[in-house]
Amino acid sequence: MDQLLWFGWFRADIIVEYAVLFWRGLQMTILVTLICIVQGTVLGLAIGMARLADARHAPARQLCHYALRWPATVYVSFFRGTPLFVQILLIHFALLPLFINPADGLLISGETARNLKQNYGAFMSGVAALTLNAGAYISEIFRAGIQSIDRGQTEASRSLGLSFARTMYHIVLPQAFRRMLPPLGNNAISLLKDSSLISAIGLAELAYAARTVAGAYSRYWEPYLAISLMYWVLTLALAYAIKKLEARYGRGDSR
Amino acid sequence: MAEVIRVEGLTKRFGSLAVLQGIDCVIESSEVVCVIGPSGSGKSTFLRCLNGLEEASGGTVRVHGVSVHDPRTDVDALRAEIGMVFQRFNLFPHRTVLENITLAPSKVRRLSATQARERARELLAKVGLLDKIDAYPNQLSGGQQQRVAIARALAMQPRIMLFDEPTSALDPELVGEVLAVMQTLAEEGMTMLVVTHEMGFARQVADRVLFMDEGLIVETGTPADIFDRPQQERTRKFLSKVL
Amino acid sequence: MNLLSKIATSIGIFTLAVGSLHAQNRELVVGSSATYRPFAYENPSKEIVGYDVDIIKAVAQKSGLQIKIVNTPWTGIFAALNNGDVDLVISGVTINDKRKQSYDFTMPYFEARQLIAVQKDSPVKALKDLAGKKIGVVTGSTGDDTASREFGKTNPDIRRFESTPVVISELVNSGVDAAIGDNGVIAFRAQEHKQLKTVNDPSFPKEFFGIVVKQGNKALLDKLNAGLTAVKADGSYAQIYKKWFQAEAPVLPAQ
């Protein structure tokens, strides 16, 4: 391909040459981000509520504390306390081979394992790591959000005879959710950018495309500027969607 | 007259602080009992023990014969029979007035949407706020919010109503409209337990007045007994400060 | 001139003299990606050792150069050369035309070929047999070039990673079917992992490693070439080769 120079130095042709990689990478980044946002939120809700689990009387109280609260606390501490990059490598090179291995996988082995690993290995590891990581941060957002709702709301609801589950579902969570939208939104945006780390285990997403081009041509401005622009656009789109969500849930709440 | 609430030897500690030091009390059906006393006397805690919002450290509370604090008691079912009105109203801000009132009846009593709506309209008419049926709580004054809260509690058709300082957070000119609703309720025969500082209301509406101080019921009697002929020194001291 | 100007001038000349003297004996920074055993790697005492290290030390001694070896990740090693973070690079870099466009190479110091590594039970006999299979390479390496030229540079079956150990891990875990890389490195890794074997495709051309300097740095290039010639002449090259590869050193061309 002939050199396509922009501004006299930017070699746009090398981007065009690898356009397929960038396009596929963009799709993969979006896919991974969306999946992890959804899964992370569900997981975060579960863990957040586990951290608040309580019962009026023993032995249910002890059960709540040891079987729910304590494991949840350890989980959150670990996934917030270790670097995401390390988590990705740990899961891909240590954990995944334990479960999915042609030779002796605990979960899946043989030919299926080989196919699964080759075609989806990096994807599974990356999504798993990102989901677990996001779940930990999001659980803290949920916990704080739920705890920020005035106790009087719960008291009034329970006094009417509404069960704990109904109180959570109708009264506490809807109010908490509106408060949690800004930090949840921030988390979603972080997730989008963190997904770039999965390129290290060979997942063909956006950052991987840039690394490939940089490796092939030893030129760094072009590929990294290109993906910076793409990440920026994606972030703006995400921020816009979050703003729309915040607007929709804004009616009626005074405090 | 049927016994509705029986409290025996009720004690409550928060850590090392003894808030209730042994309460014995019986409330009969259709009785209106007002609880007065200085702040910190345990009045609110006592009230909140009756529907299980507070755990008891000792003693028993029985409502319609059912022990409130027994782990085996279905506390949600019990609370459906006891309505509570709070000092800070605690309306659900993200729902309209109608939704506030119909939520519990439709979920717990399984009323259809139409039935729930009908009941809500009746109750709102009763408290004089039918025109606010689709408003949000933050669009109402304090007195209006409290009246909606009363309607919300009544929507479950409870047999007992508990009022925890219902007018303490209201501007003076709004107090009257809420007390009026409460008086109507009393006249209709509702069993009511009201923690309040409104002595005029107590004198006029209550069948019995309990004076509490430092976690104990110091004196009990008819409004005339308590306000005109207080026997205990502490009662006299308190009344001299508030009347 | 008055006294002040005399003093200023003297200081100026003195500084210049010291500066140029210092420049002549300035320590040169050598960039090497120490994940490339047996060419450059970190031993347990955290020293960087290997064939490349011994060669450059010998060359430096013969040319009277002071050197300091710095572990530089492969991804940015050429960028480091360009912006002056390192003065020269010796890191198993294959001399090829594309790289010659941007950088200057010394004469060869090692003869190499590409080599394929596969699982012991693999039926693969040549590069062509890898069609449709997942291939692991180091981003931007000669292996990457080889695979890209044969199967297409945007082929999703080519999985690129940041360093050789990661590629080998992926191969061991069956994440990829094969790895392509320089024979020195691949052979070492294969004998390290008993479940792997190497496959030599005779169509792989003979290639050479060279020391890389910034384009136009003729002074340094000449010194390095002089050093290399001396190292080959007095038998040091043969000695170092035998030490690392237990074989007779091949004769290298002068260009």
mmCIF file with all atom_site columns, N, CA, C and O in Angstrom, chain A residues 44-57 59-73 139 142-143 146-147 164 168:
data_model
loop_
_atom_site.group_PDB
_atom_site.id
_atom_site.type_symbol
_atom_site.label_atom_id
_atom_site.label_alt_id
_atom_site.label_comp_id
_atom_site.label_asym_id
_atom_site.label_entity_id
_atom_site.label_seq_id
_atom_site.pdbx_PDB_ins_code
_atom_site.Cartn_x
_atom_site.Cartn_y
_atom_site.Cartn_z
_atom_site.occupancy
_atom_site.B_iso_or_equiv
_atom_site.pdbx_formal_charge
_atom_site.auth_seq_id
_atom_site.auth_comp_id
_atom_site.auth_asym_id
_atom_site.auth_atom_id
_atom_site.pdbx_PDB_model_num
ATOM 1   N N  . GLY A 1 44  ? -22.629 -7.572  41.700 1.00 0.00 ? 44  GLY A N  1
ATOM 2   C CA . GLY A 1 44  ? -22.444 -6.527  42.698 1.00 0.00 ? 44  GLY A CA 1
ATOM 3   C C  . GLY A 1 44  ? -23.650 -6.391  43.607 1.00 0.00 ? 44  GLY A C  1
ATOM 4   O O  . GLY A 1 44  ? -23.507 -6.204  44.810 1.00 0.00 ? 44  GLY A O  1
ATOM 5   N N  . LEU A 1 45  ? -24.839 -6.522  43.031 1.00 0.00 ? 45  LEU A N  1
ATOM 6   C CA . LEU A 1 45  ? -26.059 -6.444  43.841 1.00 0.00 ? 45  LEU A CA 1
ATOM 7   C C  . LEU A 1 45  ? -26.090 -7.589  44.843 1.00 0.00 ? 45  LEU A C  1
ATOM 8   O O  . LEU A 1 45  ? -26.348 -7.387  46.029 1.00 0.00 ? 45  LEU A O  1
ATOM 9   N N  . ALA A 1 46  ? -25.809 -8.791  44.348 1.00 0.00 ? 46  ALA A N  1
ATOM 10  C CA . ALA A 1 46  ? -25.832 -9.965  45.224 1.00 0.00 ? 46  ALA A CA 1
ATOM 11  C C  . ALA A 1 46  ? -24.824 -9.827  46.359 1.00 0.00 ? 46  ALA A C  1
ATOM 12  O O  . ALA A 1 46  ? -25.153 -10.038 47.527 1.00 0.00 ? 46  ALA A O  1
ATOM 13  N N  . ILE A 1 47  ? -23.603 -9.463  46.002 1.00 0.00 ? 47  ILE A N  1
ATOM 14  C CA . ILE A 1 47  ? -22.559 -9.339  47.025 1.00 0.00 ? 47  ILE A CA 1
ATOM 15  C C  . ILE A 1 47  ? -22.869 -8.185  47.971 1.00 0.00 ? 47  ILE A C  1
ATOM 16  O O  . ILE A 1 47  ? -22.683 -8.288  49.187 1.00 0.00 ? 47  ILE A O  1
ATOM 17  N N  . GLY A 1 48  ? -23.377 -7.078  47.427 1.00 0.00 ? 48  GLY A N  1
ATOM 18  C CA . GLY A 1 48  ? -23.706 -5.919  48.256 1.00 0.00 ? 48  GLY A CA 1
ATOM 19  C C  . GLY A 1 48  ? -24.748 -6.292  49.303 1.00 0.00 ? 48  GLY A C  1
ATOM 20  O O  . GLY A 1 48  ? -24.632 -5.920  50.478 1.00 0.00 ? 48  GLY A O  1
ATOM 21  N N  . MET A 1 49  ? -25.751 -7.041  48.877 1.00 0.00 ? 49  MET A N  1
ATOM 22  C CA . MET A 1 49  ? -26.777 -7.448  49.825 1.00 0.00 ? 49  MET A CA 1
ATOM 23  C C  . MET A 1 49  ? -26.236 -8.488  50.811 1.00 0.00 ? 49  MET A C  1
ATOM 24  O O  . MET A 1 49  ? -26.625 -8.488  51.982 1.00 0.00 ? 49  MET A O  1
ATOM 25  N N  . ALA A 1 50  ? -25.336 -9.340  50.335 1.00 0.00 ? 50  ALA A N  1
ATOM 26  C CA . ALA A 1 50  ? -24.735 -10.324 51.241 1.00 0.00 ? 50  ALA A CA 1
ATOM 27  C C  . ALA A 1 50  ? -23.972 -9.623  52.358 1.00 0.00 ? 50  ALA A C  1
ATOM 28  O O  . ALA A 1 50  ? -23.961 -10.069 53.499 1.00 0.00 ? 50  ALA A O  1
ATOM 29  N N  . ARG A 1 51  ? -23.333 -8.507  52.007 1.00 0.00 ? 51  ARG A N  1
ATOM 30  C CA . ARG A 1 51  ? -22.576 -7.775  53.015 1.00 0.00 ? 51  ARG A CA 1
ATOM 31  C C  . ARG A 1 51  ? -23.484 -7.173  54.081 1.00 0.00 ? 51  ARG A C  1
ATOM 32  O O  . ARG A 1 51  ? -23.051 -6.836  55.165 1.00 0.00 ? 51  ARG A O  1
ATOM 33  N N  . LEU A 1 52  ? -24.777 -6.980  53.722 1.00 0.00 ? 52  LEU A N  1
ATOM 34  C CA . LEU A 1 52  ? -25.691 -6.375  54.677 1.00 0.00 ? 52  LEU A CA 1
ATOM 35  C C  . LEU A 1 52  ? -26.592 -7.412  55.331 1.00 0.00 ? 52  LEU A C  1
ATOM 36  O O  . LEU A 1 52  ? -27.465 -7.074  56.099 1.00 0.00 ? 52  LEU A O  1
ATOM 37  N N  . ALA A 1 53  ? -26.375 -8.689  54.994 1.00 0.00 ? 53  ALA A N  1
ATOM 38  C CA . ALA A 1 53  ? -27.283 -9.734  55.464 1.00 0.00 ? 53  ALA A CA 1
ATOM 39  C C  . ALA A 1 53  ? -27.340 -9.776  56.975 1.00 0.00 ? 53  ALA A C  1
ATOM 40  O O  . ALA A 1 53  ? -26.325 -9.733  57.651 1.00 0.00 ? 53  ALA A O  1
ATOM 41  N N  . ASP A 1 54  ? -28.545 -9.856  57.484 1.00 0.00 ? 54  ASP A N  1
ATOM 42  C CA . ASP A 1 54  ? -28.708 -9.931  58.932 1.00 0.00 ? 54  ASP A CA 1
ATOM 43  C C  . ASP A 1 54  ? -30.034 -10.598 59.247 1.00 0.00 ? 54  ASP A C  1
ATOM 44  O O  . ASP A 1 54  ? -30.934 -10.629 58.417 1.00 0.00 ? 54  ASP A O  1
ATOM 45  N N  . ALA A 1 55  ? -30.151 -11.146 60.442 1.00 0.00 ? 55  ALA A N  1
ATOM 46  C CA . ALA A 1 55  ? -31.408 -11.751 60.855 1.00 0.00 ? 55  ALA A CA 1
ATOM 47  C C  . ALA A 1 55  ? -31.676 -11.339 62.284 1.00 0.00 ? 55  ALA A C  1
ATOM 48  O O  . ALA A 1 55  ? -30.780 -10.912 63.008 1.00 0.00 ? 55  ALA A O  1
ATOM 49  N N  . ARG A 1 56  ? -32.938 -11.453 62.689 1.00 0.00 ? 56  ARG A N  1
ATOM 50  C CA . ARG A 1 56  ? -33.280 -10.979 64.024 1.00 0.00 ? 56  ARG A CA 1
ATOM 51  C C  . ARG A 1 56  ? -32.755 -11.918 65.097 1.00 0.00 ? 56  ARG A C  1
ATOM 52  O O  . ARG A 1 56  ? -32.344 -11.490 66.161 1.00 0.00 ? 56  ARG A O  1
ATOM 53  N N  . HIS A 1 57  ? -32.843 -13.227 64.806 1.00 0.00 ? 57  HIS A N  1
ATOM 54  C CA . HIS A 1 57  ? -32.522 -14.175 65.866 1.00 0.00 ? 57  HIS A CA 1
ATOM 55  C C  . HIS A 1 57  ? -31.493 -15.193 65.413 1.00 0.00 ? 57  HIS A C  1
ATOM 56  O O  . HIS A 1 57  ? -31.387 -15.511 64.253 1.00 0.00 ? 57  HIS A O  1
ATOM 57  N N  . PRO A 1 59  ? -30.452 -19.164 65.125 1.00 0.00 ? 59  PRO A N  1
ATOM 58  C CA . PRO A 1 59  ? -29.147 -19.279 64.469 1.00 0.00 ? 59  PRO A CA 1
ATOM 59  C C  . PRO A 1 59  ? -29.083 -18.590 63.124 1.00 0.00 ? 59  PRO A C  1
ATOM 60  O O  . PRO A 1 59  ? -28.030 -18.534 62.512 1.00 0.00 ? 59  PRO A O  1
ATOM 61  N N  . ALA A 1 60  ? -30.220 -18.055 62.645 1.00 0.00 ? 60  ALA A N  1
ATOM 62  C CA . ALA A 1 60  ? -30.201 -17.398 61.343 1.00 0.00 ? 60  ALA A CA 1
ATOM 63  C C  . ALA A 1 60  ? -29.181 -16.268 61.323 1.00 0.00 ? 60  ALA A C  1
ATOM 64  O O  . ALA A 1 60  ? -28.522 -16.015 60.318 1.00 0.00 ? 60  ALA A O  1
ATOM 65  N N  . ARG A 1 61  ? -29.048 -15.598 62.453 1.00 0.00 ? 61  ARG A N  1
ATOM 66  C CA . ARG A 1 61  ? -28.094 -14.480 62.499 1.00 0.00 ? 61  ARG A CA 1
ATOM 67  C C  . ARG A 1 61  ? -26.673 -14.963 62.269 1.00 0.00 ? 61  ARG A C  1
ATOM 68  O O  . ARG A 1 61  ? -25.921 -14.374 61.505 1.00 0.00 ? 61  ARG A O  1
ATOM 69  N N  . GLN A 1 62  ? -26.291 -16.049 62.966 1.00 0.00 ? 62  GLN A N  1
ATOM 70  C CA . GLN A 1 62  ? -24.928 -16.585 62.794 1.00 0.00 ? 62  GLN A CA 1
ATOM 71  C C  . GLN A 1 62  ? -24.718 -17.029 61.363 1.00 0.00 ? 62  GLN A C  1
ATOM 72  O O  . GLN A 1 62  ? -23.679 -16.792 60.768 1.00 0.00 ? 62  GLN A O  1
ATOM 73  N N  . LEU A 1 63  ? -25.746 -17.670 60.820 1.00 0.00 ? 63  LEU A N  1
ATOM 74  C CA . LEU A 1 63  ? -25.661 -18.151 59.441 1.00 0.00 ? 63  LEU A CA 1
ATOM 75  C C  . LEU A 1 63  ? -25.392 -16.992 58.505 1.00 0.00 ? 63  LEU A C  1
ATOM 76  O O  . LEU A 1 63  ? -24.528 -17.036 57.645 1.00 0.00 ? 63  LEU A O  1
ATOM 77  N N  . CYS A 1 64  ? -26.155 -15.918 58.691 1.00 0.00 ? 64  CYS A N  1
ATOM 78  C CA . CYS A 1 64  ? -25.975 -14.743 57.842 1.00 0.00 ? 64  CYS A CA 1
ATOM 79  C C  . CYS A 1 64  ? -24.552 -14.224 57.933 1.00 0.00 ? 64  CYS A C  1
ATOM 80  O O  . CYS A 1 64  ? -23.920 -13.918 56.941 1.00 0.00 ? 64  CYS A O  1
ATOM 81  N N  . HIS A 1 65  ? -24.064 -14.134 59.169 1.00 0.00 ? 65  HIS A N  1
ATOM 82  C CA . HIS A 1 65  ? -22.751 -13.518 59.334 1.00 0.00 ? 65  HIS A CA 1
ATOM 83  C C  . HIS A 1 65  ? -21.626 -14.371 58.769 1.00 0.00 ? 65  HIS A C  1
ATOM 84  O O  . HIS A 1 65  ? -20.714 -13.859 58.129 1.00 0.00 ? 65  HIS A O  1
ATOM 85  N N  . TYR A 1 66  ? -21.675 -15.677 58.989 1.00 0.00 ? 66  TYR A N  1
ATOM 86  C CA . TYR A 1 66  ? -20.549 -16.496 58.563 1.00 0.00 ? 66  TYR A CA 1
ATOM 87  C C  . TYR A 1 66  ? -20.666 -17.012 57.138 1.00 0.00 ? 66  TYR A C  1
ATOM 88  O O  . TYR A 1 66  ? -19.686 -17.162 56.441 1.00 0.00 ? 66  TYR A O  1
ATOM 89  N N  . ALA A 1 67  ? -21.888 -17.298 56.713 1.00 0.00 ? 67  ALA A N  1
ATOM 90  C CA . ALA A 1 67  ? -22.037 -17.863 55.372 1.00 0.00 ? 67  ALA A CA 1
ATOM 91  C C  . ALA A 1 67  ? -22.221 -16.792 54.310 1.00 0.00 ? 67  ALA A C  1
ATOM 92  O O  . ALA A 1 67  ? -21.992 -17.028 53.137 1.00 0.00 ? 67  ALA A O  1
ATOM 93  N N  . LEU A 1 68  ? -22.659 -15.608 54.701 1.00 0.00 ? 68  LEU A N  1
ATOM 94  C CA . LEU A 1 68  ? -22.895 -14.564 53.712 1.00 0.00 ? 68  LEU A CA 1
ATOM 95  C C  . LEU A 1 68  ? -21.943 -13.386 53.877 1.00 0.00 ? 68  LEU A C  1
ATOM 96  O O  . LEU A 1 68  ? -21.194 -13.034 52.982 1.00 0.00 ? 68  LEU A O  1
ATOM 97  N N  . ARG A 1 69  ? -21.989 -12.763 55.029 1.00 0.00 ? 69  ARG A N  1
ATOM 98  C CA . ARG A 1 69  ? -21.212 -11.539 55.207 1.00 0.00 ? 69  ARG A CA 1
ATOM 99  C C  . ARG A 1 69  ? -19.721 -11.749 55.067 1.00 0.00 ? 69  ARG A C  1
ATOM 100 O O  . ARG A 1 69  ? -19.034 -11.031 54.350 1.00 0.00 ? 69  ARG A O  1
ATOM 101 N N  . TRP A 1 70  ? -19.217 -12.737 55.793 1.00 0.00 ? 70  TRP A N  1
ATOM 102 C CA . TRP A 1 70  ? -17.771 -12.917 55.834 1.00 0.00 ? 70  TRP A CA 1
ATOM 103 C C  . TRP A 1 70  ? -17.178 -13.263 54.471 1.00 0.00 ? 70  TRP A C  1
ATOM 104 O O  . TRP A 1 70  ? -16.216 -12.613 54.031 1.00 0.00 ? 70  TRP A O  1
ATOM 105 N N  . PRO A 1 71  ? -17.732 -14.279 53.757 1.00 0.00 ? 71  PRO A N  1
ATOM 106 C CA . PRO A 1 71  ? -17.181 -14.562 52.425 1.00 0.00 ? 71  PRO A CA 1
ATOM 107 C C  . PRO A 1 71  ? -17.265 -13.354 51.496 1.00 0.00 ? 71  PRO A C  1
ATOM 108 O O  . PRO A 1 71  ? -16.343 -13.088 50.723 1.00 0.00 ? 71  PRO A O  1
ATOM 109 N N  . ALA A 1 72  ? -18.375 -12.624 51.576 1.00 0.00 ? 72  ALA A N  1
ATOM 110 C CA . ALA A 1 72  ? -18.536 -11.460 50.700 1.00 0.00 ? 72  ALA A CA 1
ATOM 111 C C  . ALA A 1 72  ? -17.456 -10.426 51.000 1.00 0.00 ? 72  ALA A C  1
ATOM 112 O O  . ALA A 1 72  ? -16.878 -9.822  50.092 1.00 0.00 ? 72  ALA A O  1
ATOM 113 N N  . THR A 1 73  ? -17.169 -10.217 52.277 1.00 0.00 ? 73  THR A N  1
ATOM 114 C CA . THR A 1 73  ? -16.155 -9.238  52.645 1.00 0.00 ? 73  THR A CA 1
ATOM 115 C C  . THR A 1 73  ? -14.781 -9.644  52.124 1.00 0.00 ? 73  THR A C  1
ATOM 116 O O  . THR A 1 73  ? -14.029 -8.816  51.613 1.00 0.00 ? 73  THR A O  1
ATOM 117 N N  . SER A 1 139 ? -20.328 -3.841  44.273 1.00 0.00 ? 139 SER A N  1
ATOM 118 C CA . SER A 1 139 ? -20.988 -4.251  45.519 1.00 0.00 ? 139 SER A CA 1
ATOM 119 C C  . SER A 1 139 ? -20.844 -3.156  46.568 1.00 0.00 ? 139 SER A C  1
ATOM 120 O O  . SER A 1 139 ? -21.757 -2.927  47.362 1.00 0.00 ? 139 SER A O  1
ATOM 121 N N  . PHE A 1 142 ? -23.416 -0.539  45.787 1.00 0.00 ? 142 PHE A N  1
ATOM 122 C CA . PHE A 1 142 ? -24.736 -0.962  46.228 1.00 0.00 ? 142 PHE A CA 1
ATOM 123 C C  . PHE A 1 142 ? -24.866 -0.862  47.738 1.00 0.00 ? 142 PHE A C  1
ATOM 124 O O  . PHE A 1 142 ? -25.862 -0.367  48.261 1.00 0.00 ? 142 PHE A O  1
ATOM 125 N N  . ARG A 1 143 ? -23.843 -1.343  48.431 1.00 0.00 ? 143 ARG A N  1
ATOM 126 C CA . ARG A 1 143 ? -23.896 -1.331  49.889 1.00 0.00 ? 143 ARG A CA 1
ATOM 127 C C  . ARG A 1 143 ? -24.057 0.096   50.389 1.00 0.00 ? 143 ARG A C  1
ATOM 128 O O  . ARG A 1 143 ? -24.925 0.373   51.218 1.00 0.00 ? 143 ARG A O  1
ATOM 129 N N  . ILE A 1 146 ? -27.570 1.451   49.435 1.00 0.00 ? 146 ILE A N  1
ATOM 130 C CA . ILE A 1 146 ? -28.650 0.911   50.259 1.00 0.00 ? 146 ILE A CA 1
ATOM 131 C C  . ILE A 1 146 ? -28.595 1.508   51.662 1.00 0.00 ? 146 ILE A C  1
ATOM 132 O O  . ILE A 1 146 ? -29.612 1.884   52.233 1.00 0.00 ? 146 ILE A O  1
ATOM 133 N N  . GLN A 1 147 ? -27.390 1.609   52.187 1.00 0.00 ? 147 GLN A N  1
ATOM 134 C CA . GLN A 1 147 ? -27.267 2.145   53.541 1.00 0.00 ? 147 GLN A CA 1
ATOM 135 C C  . GLN A 1 147 ? -27.588 3.632   53.616 1.00 0.00 ? 147 GLN A C  1
ATOM 136 O O  . GLN A 1 147 ? -27.882 4.159   54.681 1.00 0.00 ? 147 GLN A O  1
ATOM 137 N N  . PHE A 1 164 ? -39.244 -8.260  54.119 1.00 0.00 ? 164 PHE A N  1
ATOM 138 C CA . PHE A 1 164 ? -37.925 -7.712  53.827 1.00 0.00 ? 164 PHE A CA 1
ATOM 139 C C  . PHE A 1 164 ? -37.687 -7.653  52.319 1.00 0.00 ? 164 PHE A C  1
ATOM 140 O O  . PHE A 1 164 ? -37.246 -6.642  51.787 1.00 0.00 ? 164 PHE A O  1
ATOM 141 N N  . MET A 1 168 ? -37.184 -4.264  50.102 1.00 0.00 ? 168 MET A N  1
ATOM 142 C CA . MET A 1 168 ? -36.004 -4.019  49.261 1.00 0.00 ? 168 MET A CA 1
ATOM 143 C C  . MET A 1 168 ? -36.434 -3.683  47.844 1.00 0.00 ? 168 MET A C  1
ATOM 144 O O  . MET A 1 168 ? -36.001 -2.692  47.263 1.00 0.00 ? 168 MET A O  1
#
